PDB file of C-alpha atoms in Angstrom:
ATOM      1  CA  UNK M   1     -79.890  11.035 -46.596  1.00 76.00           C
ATOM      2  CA  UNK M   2     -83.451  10.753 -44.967  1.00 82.00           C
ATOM      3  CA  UNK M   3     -84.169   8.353 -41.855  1.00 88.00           C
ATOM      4  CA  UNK M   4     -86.678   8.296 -39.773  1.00 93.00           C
ATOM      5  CA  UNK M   5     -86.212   7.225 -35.643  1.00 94.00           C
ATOM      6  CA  UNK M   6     -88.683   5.621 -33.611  1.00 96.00           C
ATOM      7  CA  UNK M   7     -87.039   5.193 -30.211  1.00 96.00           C
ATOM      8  CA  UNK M   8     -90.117   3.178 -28.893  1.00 95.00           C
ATOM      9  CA  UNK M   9     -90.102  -0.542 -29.758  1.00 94.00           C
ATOM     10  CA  UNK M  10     -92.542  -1.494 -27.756  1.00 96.00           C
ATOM     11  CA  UNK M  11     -95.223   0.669 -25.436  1.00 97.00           C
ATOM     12  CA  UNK M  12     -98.316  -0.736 -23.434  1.00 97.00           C
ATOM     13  CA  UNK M  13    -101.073   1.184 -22.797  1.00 97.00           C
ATOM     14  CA  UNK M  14    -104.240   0.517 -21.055  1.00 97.00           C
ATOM     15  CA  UNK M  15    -107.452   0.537 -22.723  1.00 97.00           C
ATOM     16  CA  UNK M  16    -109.091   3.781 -22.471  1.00 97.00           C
ATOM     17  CA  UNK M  17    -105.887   5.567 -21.936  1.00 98.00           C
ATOM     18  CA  UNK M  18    -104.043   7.979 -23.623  1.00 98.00           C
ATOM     19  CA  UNK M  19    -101.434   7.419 -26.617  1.00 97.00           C
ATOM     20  CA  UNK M  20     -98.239   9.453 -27.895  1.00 98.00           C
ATOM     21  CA  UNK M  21     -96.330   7.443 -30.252  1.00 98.00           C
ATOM     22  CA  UNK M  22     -92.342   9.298 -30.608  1.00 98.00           C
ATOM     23  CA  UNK M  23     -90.857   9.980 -34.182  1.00 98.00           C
ATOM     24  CA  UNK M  24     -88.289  11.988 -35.561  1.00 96.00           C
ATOM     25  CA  UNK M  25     -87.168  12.284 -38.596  1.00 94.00           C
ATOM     26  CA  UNK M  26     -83.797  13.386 -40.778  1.00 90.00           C
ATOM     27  CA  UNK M  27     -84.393  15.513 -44.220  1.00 85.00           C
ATOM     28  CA  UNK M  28     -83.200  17.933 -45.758  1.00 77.00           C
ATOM     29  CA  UNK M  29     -85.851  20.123 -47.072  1.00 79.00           C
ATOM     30  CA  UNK M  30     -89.587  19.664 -46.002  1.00 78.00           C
ATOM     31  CA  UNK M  31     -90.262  16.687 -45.246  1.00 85.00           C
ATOM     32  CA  UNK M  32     -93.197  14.163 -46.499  1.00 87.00           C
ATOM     33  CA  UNK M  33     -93.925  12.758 -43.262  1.00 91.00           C
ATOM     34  CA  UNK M  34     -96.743   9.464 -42.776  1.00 91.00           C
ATOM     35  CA  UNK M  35     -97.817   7.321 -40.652  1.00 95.00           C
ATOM     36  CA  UNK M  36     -98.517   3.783 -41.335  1.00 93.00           C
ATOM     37  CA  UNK M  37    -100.414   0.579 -39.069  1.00 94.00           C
ATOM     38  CA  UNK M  38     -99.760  -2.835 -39.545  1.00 89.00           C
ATOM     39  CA  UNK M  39    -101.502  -5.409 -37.897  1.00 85.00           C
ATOM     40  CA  UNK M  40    -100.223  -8.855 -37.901  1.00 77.00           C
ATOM     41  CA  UNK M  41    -100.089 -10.513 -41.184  1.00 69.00           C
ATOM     42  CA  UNK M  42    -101.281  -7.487 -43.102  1.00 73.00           C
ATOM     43  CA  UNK M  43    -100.080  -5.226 -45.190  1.00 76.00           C
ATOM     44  CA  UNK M  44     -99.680  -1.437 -44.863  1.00 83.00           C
ATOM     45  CA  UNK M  45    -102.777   1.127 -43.827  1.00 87.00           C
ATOM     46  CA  UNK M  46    -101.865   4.496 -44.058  1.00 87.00           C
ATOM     47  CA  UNK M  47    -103.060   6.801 -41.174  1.00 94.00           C
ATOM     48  CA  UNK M  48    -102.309   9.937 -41.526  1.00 93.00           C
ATOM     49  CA  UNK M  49     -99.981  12.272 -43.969  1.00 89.00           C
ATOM     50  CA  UNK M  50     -98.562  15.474 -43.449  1.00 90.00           C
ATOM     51  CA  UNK M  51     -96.958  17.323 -46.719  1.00 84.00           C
ATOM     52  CA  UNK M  52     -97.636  21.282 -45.674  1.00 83.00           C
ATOM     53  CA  UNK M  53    -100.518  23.481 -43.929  1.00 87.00           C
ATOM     54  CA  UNK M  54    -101.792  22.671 -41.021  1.00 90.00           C
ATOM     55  CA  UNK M  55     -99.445  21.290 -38.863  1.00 92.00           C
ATOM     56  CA  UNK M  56    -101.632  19.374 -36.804  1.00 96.00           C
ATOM     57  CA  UNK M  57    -102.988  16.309 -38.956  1.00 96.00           C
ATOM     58  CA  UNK M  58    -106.237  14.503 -37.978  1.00 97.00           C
ATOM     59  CA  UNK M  59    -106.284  10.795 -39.415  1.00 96.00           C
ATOM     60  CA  UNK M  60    -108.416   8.059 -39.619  1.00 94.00           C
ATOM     61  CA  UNK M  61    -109.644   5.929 -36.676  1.00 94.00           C
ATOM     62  CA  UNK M  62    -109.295   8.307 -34.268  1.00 97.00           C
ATOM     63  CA  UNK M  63    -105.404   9.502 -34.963  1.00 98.00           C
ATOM     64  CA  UNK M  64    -103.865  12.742 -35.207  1.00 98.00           C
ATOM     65  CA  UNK M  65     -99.921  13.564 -35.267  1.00 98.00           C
ATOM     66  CA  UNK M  66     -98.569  16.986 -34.925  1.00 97.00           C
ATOM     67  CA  UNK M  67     -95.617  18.365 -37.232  1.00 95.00           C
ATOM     68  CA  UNK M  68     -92.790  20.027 -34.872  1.00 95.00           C
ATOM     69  CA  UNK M  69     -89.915  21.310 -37.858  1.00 92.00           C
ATOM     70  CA  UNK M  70     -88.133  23.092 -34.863  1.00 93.00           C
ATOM     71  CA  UNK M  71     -87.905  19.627 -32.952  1.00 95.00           C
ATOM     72  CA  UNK M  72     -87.895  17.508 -36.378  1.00 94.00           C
ATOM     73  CA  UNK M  73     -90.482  15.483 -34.501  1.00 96.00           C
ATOM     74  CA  UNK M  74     -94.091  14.283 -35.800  1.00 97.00           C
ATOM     75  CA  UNK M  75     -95.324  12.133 -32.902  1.00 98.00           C
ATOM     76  CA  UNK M  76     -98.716  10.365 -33.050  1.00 98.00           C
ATOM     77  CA  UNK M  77    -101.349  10.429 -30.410  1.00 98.00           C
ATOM     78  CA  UNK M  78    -104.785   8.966 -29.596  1.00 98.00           C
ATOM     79  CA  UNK M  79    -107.039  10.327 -27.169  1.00 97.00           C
ATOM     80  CA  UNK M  80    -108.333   7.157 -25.996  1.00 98.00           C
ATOM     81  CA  UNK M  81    -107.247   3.696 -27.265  1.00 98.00           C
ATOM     82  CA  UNK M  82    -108.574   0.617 -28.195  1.00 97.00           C
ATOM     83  CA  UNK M  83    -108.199  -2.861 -27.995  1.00 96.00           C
ATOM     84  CA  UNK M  84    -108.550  -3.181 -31.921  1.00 95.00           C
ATOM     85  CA  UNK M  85    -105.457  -0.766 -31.962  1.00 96.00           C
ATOM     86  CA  UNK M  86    -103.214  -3.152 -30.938  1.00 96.00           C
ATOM     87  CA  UNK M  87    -101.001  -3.524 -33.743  1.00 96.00           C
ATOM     88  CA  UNK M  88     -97.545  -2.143 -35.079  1.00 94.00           C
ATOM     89  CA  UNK M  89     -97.052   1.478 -35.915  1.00 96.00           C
ATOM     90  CA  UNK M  90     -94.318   3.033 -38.745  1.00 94.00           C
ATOM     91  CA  UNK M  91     -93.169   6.374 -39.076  1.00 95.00           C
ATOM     92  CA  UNK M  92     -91.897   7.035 -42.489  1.00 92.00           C
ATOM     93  CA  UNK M  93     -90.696  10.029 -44.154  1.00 90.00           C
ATOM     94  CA  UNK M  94     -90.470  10.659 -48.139  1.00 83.00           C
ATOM     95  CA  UNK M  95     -89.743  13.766 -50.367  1.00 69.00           C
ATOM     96  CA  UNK M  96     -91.623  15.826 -52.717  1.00 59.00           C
ATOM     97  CA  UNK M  97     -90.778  15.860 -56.278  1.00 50.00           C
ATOM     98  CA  UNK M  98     -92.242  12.827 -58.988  1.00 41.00           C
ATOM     99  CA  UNK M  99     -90.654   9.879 -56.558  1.00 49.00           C
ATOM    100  CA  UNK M 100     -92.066   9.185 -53.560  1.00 65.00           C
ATOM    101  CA  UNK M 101     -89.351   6.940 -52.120  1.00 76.00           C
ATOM    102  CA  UNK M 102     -90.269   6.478 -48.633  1.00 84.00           C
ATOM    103  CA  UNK M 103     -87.715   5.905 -45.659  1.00 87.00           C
ATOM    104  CA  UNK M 104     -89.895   3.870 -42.661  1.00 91.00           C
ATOM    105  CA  UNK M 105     -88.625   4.075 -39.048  1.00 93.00           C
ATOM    106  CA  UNK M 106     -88.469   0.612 -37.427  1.00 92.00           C
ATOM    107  CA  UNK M 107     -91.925   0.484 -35.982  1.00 94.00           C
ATOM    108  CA  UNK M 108     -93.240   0.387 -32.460  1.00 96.00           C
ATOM    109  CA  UNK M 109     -95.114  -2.668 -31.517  1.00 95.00           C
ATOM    110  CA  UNK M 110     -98.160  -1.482 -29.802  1.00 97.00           C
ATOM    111  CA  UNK M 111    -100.007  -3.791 -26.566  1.00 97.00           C
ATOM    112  CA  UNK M 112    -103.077  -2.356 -25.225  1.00 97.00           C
ATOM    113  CA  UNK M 113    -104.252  -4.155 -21.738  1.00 96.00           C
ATOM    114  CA  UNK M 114    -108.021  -4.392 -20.936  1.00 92.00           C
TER     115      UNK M 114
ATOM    116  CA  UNK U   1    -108.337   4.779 -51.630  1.00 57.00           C
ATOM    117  CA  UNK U   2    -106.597   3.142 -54.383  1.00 63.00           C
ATOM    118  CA  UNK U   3    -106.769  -0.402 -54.634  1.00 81.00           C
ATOM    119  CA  UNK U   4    -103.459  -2.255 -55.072  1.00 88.00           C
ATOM    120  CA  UNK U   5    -103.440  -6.443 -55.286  1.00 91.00           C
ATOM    121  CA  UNK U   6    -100.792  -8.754 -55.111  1.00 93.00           C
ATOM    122  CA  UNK U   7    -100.477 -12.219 -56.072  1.00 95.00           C
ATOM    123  CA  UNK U   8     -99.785 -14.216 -54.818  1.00 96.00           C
ATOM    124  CA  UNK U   9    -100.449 -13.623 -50.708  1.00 92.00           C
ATOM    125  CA  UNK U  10     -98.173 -16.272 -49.739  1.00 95.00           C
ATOM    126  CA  UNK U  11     -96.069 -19.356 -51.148  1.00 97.00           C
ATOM    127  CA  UNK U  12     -93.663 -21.864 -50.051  1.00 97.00           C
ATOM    128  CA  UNK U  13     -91.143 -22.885 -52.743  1.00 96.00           C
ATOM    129  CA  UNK U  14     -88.274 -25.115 -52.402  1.00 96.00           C
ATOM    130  CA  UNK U  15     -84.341 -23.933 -52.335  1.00 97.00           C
ATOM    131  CA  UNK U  16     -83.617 -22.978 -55.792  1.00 97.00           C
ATOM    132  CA  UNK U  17     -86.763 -22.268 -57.562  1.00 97.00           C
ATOM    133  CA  UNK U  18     -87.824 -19.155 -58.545  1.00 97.00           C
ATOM    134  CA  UNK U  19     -90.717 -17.462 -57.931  1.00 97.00           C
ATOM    135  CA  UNK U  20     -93.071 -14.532 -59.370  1.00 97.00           C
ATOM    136  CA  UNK U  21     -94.970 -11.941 -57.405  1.00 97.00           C
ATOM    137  CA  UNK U  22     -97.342 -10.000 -59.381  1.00 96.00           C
ATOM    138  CA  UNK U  23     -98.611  -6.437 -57.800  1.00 95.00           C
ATOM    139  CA  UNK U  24    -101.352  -4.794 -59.733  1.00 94.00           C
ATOM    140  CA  UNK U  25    -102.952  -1.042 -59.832  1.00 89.00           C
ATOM    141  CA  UNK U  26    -106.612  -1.618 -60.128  1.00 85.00           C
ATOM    142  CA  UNK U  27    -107.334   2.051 -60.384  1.00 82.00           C
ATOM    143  CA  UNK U  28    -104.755   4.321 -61.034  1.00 79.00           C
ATOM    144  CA  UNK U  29    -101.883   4.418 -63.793  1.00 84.00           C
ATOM    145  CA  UNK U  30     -98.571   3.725 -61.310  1.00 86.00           C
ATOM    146  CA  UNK U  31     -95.711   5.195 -63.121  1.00 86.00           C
ATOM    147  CA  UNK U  32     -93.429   4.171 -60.508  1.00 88.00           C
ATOM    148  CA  UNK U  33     -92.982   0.942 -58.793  1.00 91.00           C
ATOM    149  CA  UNK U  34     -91.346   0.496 -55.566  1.00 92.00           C
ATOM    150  CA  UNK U  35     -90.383  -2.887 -54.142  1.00 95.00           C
ATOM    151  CA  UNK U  36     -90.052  -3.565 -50.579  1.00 94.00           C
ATOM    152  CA  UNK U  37     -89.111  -6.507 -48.223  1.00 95.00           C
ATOM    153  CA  UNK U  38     -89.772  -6.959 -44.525  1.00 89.00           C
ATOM    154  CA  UNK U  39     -87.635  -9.675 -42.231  1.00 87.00           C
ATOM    155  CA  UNK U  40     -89.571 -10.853 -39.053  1.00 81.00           C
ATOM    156  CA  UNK U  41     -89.925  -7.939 -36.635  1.00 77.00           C
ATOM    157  CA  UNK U  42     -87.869  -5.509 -38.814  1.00 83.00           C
ATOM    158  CA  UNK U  43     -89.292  -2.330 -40.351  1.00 85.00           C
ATOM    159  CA  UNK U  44     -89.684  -2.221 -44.535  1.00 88.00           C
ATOM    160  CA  UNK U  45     -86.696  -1.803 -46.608  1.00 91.00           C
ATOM    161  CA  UNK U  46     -87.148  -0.648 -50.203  1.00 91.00           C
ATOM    162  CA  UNK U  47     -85.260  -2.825 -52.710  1.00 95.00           C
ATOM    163  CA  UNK U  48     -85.654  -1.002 -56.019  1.00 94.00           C
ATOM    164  CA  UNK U  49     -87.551   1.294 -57.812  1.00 92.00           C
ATOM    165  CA  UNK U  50     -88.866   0.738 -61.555  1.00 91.00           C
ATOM    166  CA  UNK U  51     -90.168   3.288 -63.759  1.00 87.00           C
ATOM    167  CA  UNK U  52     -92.532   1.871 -66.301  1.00 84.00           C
ATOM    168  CA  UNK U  53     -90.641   1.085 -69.567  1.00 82.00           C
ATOM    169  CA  UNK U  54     -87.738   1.736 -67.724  1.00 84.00           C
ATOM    170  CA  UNK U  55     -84.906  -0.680 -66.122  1.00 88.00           C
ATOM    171  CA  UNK U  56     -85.315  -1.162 -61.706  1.00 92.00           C
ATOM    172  CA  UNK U  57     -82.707   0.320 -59.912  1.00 92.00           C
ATOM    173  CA  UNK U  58     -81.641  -1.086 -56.792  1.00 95.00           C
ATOM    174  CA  UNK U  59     -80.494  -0.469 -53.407  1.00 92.00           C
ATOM    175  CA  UNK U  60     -76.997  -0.897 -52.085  1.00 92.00           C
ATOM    176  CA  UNK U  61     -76.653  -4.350 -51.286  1.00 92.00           C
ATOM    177  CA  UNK U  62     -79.548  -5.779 -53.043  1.00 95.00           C
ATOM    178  CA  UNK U  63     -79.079  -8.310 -56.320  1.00 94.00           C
ATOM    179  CA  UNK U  64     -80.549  -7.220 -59.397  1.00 93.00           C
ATOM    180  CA  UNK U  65     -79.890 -10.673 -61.097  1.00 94.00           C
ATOM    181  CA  UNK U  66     -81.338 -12.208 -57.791  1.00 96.00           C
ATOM    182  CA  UNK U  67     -84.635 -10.249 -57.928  1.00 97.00           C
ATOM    183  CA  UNK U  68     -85.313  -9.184 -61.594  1.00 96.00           C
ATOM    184  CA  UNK U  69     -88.126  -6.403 -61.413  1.00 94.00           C
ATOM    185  CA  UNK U  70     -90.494  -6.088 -64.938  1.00 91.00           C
ATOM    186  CA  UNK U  71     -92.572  -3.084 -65.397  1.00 89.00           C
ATOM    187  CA  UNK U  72     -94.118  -3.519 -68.387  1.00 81.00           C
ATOM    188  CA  UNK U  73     -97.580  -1.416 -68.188  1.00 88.00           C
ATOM    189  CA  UNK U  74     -99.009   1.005 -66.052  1.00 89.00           C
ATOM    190  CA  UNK U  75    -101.092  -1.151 -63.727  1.00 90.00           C
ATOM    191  CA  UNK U  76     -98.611  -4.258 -63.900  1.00 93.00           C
ATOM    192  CA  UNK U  77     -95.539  -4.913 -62.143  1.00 94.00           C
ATOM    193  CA  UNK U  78     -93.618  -8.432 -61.365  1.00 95.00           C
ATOM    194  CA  UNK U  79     -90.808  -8.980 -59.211  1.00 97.00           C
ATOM    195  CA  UNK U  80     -88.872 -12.408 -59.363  1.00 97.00           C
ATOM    196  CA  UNK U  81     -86.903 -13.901 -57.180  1.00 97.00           C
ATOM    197  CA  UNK U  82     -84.639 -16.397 -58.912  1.00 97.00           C
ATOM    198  CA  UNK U  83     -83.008 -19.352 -57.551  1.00 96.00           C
ATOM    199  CA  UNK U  84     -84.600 -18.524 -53.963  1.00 97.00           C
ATOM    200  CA  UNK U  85     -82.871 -19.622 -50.709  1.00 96.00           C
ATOM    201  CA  UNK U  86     -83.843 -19.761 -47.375  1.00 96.00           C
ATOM    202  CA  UNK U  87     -82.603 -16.157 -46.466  1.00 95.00           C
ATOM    203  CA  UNK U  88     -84.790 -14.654 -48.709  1.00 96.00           C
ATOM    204  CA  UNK U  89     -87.602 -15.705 -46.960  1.00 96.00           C
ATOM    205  CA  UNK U  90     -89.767 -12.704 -46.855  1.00 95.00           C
ATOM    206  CA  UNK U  91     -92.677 -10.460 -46.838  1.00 93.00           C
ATOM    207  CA  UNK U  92     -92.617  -8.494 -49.815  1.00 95.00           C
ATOM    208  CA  UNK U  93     -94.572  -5.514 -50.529  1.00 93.00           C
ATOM    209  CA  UNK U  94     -94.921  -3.416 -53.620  1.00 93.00           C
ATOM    210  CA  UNK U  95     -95.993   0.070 -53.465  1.00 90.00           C
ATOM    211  CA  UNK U  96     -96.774   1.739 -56.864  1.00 88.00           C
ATOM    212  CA  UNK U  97     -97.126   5.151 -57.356  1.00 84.00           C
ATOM    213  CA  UNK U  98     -98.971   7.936 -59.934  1.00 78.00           C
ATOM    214  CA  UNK U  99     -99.933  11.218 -60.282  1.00 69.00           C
ATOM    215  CA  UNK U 100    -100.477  12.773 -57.307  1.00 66.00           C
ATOM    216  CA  UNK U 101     -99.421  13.128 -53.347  1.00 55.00           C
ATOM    217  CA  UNK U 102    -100.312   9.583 -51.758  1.00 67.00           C
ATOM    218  CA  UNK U 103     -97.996   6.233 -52.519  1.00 72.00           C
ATOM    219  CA  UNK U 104    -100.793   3.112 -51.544  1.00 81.00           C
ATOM    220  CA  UNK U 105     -99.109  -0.333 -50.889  1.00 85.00           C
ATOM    221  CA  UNK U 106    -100.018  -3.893 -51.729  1.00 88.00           C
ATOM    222  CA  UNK U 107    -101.157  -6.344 -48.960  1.00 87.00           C
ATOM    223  CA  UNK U 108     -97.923  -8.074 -49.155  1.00 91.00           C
ATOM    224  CA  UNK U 109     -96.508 -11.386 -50.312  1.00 94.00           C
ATOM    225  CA  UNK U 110     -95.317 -13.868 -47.267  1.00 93.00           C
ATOM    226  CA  UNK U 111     -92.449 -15.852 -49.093  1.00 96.00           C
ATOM    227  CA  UNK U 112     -90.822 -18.574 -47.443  1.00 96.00           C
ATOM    228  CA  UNK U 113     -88.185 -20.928 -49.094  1.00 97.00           C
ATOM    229  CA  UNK U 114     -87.492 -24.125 -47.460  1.00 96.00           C
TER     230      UNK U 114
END
């Protein structure tokens, strides 16, 4: 069975700082791997996708996760953060094939400090 | 992106009424519905999955009499939620998918039974 792990529930980060939000991930064969923000009351943007290639993904609004199959990880990172990024962050994984039934991680609540 | 409604974005029913949620496709042909719920500060959990024409099936440990899923067409999918209680107070989100690499997600439904 696929699951996803996001060991973070919560991280703080300064404005202007760095970001590396953790995932890793359980599949069995290559893995669909996305990540999704969800700001408070609102549904479900999707930020980046990795399915094969490149194993480095760049994503909207500034995003990019890498794809580590040796370390079943694909962590997300921002160079420099902004208030408006304040919001909660999923990891999900899914599989390939005509369903796309998507396991989410448990999210990690994200405060950014002025 | 694709555009994905739902209707409606929130309601407040009393203890033992039932209630439809309506998630439509505005662009694409979704041959595949999946169903999701979300408990306060929890991560999504998919319910069932509903191929158009085709009967939902559910995940372990949710009631398909409880929350009767119709996919009649294409861009059209309803889930119900019969004789609600309290517990299944809720934010549901449908997530419909097509042809293609990408599953897009409705804005969500905030349900809560008093």
């Amino acid at each position: 069975a696929q699951s996803v792990t996001q060991p973070d529930i919560h991280i703080t980060v300064s404005e202007g700082a760095s970001l590396e939000l953790r995932c890793n991930y359980s599949y069995g064969a290559t893995p669909y791997l996305f990540w999704y923000v969800q700001s408070p009351g609102q549904g479900l943007q999707l930020l980046l996708k990795y399915f094969s290639g490149d194993t480095l993904v760049q994503g909207i609004k500034g995003f990019e996760a890498e794809f580590k199959r040796s370390q079943s990880s694909f962590n997300l990172r921002k160079p420099s953060v902004h208030w408006s990024d304040a919001a909660e962050y999923f990891c999900a994984v899914g599989g390939s094939g005509g369903y796309q039934k998507v396991t989410f991680g448990t999210g990690t609540k994200l405060q950014v400090i002025p | 992106g694709a555009v994905v409604s739902q209707h409606p974005s929130r309601v407040i029913c009393k203890s033992g009424t039932s209630v439809k949620i309506e998630c439509r496709s505005l662009d694409f042909q979704a041959t595949t519905m999946f169903w999701y719920r979300q408990f306060p500060k929890q991560s999504l959990m998919l319910m069932a999955t509903s191929n158009e024409g085709s009967k939902a099936t559910y995940e372990q440990g949710v009631e398909k009499d409880k929350f009767l899923i119709n996919h009649a067409s294409l861009t059209l999918s309803t889930l119900t939620v019969t004789s609600a209680h309290p517990e299944d107070s809720s934010f549901y989100i449908c997530s419909p998918y097509g042809r293609g690499e990408t599953q897009y997600f409705g804005p969500g439904t905030r349900l809560l039974v008093l």
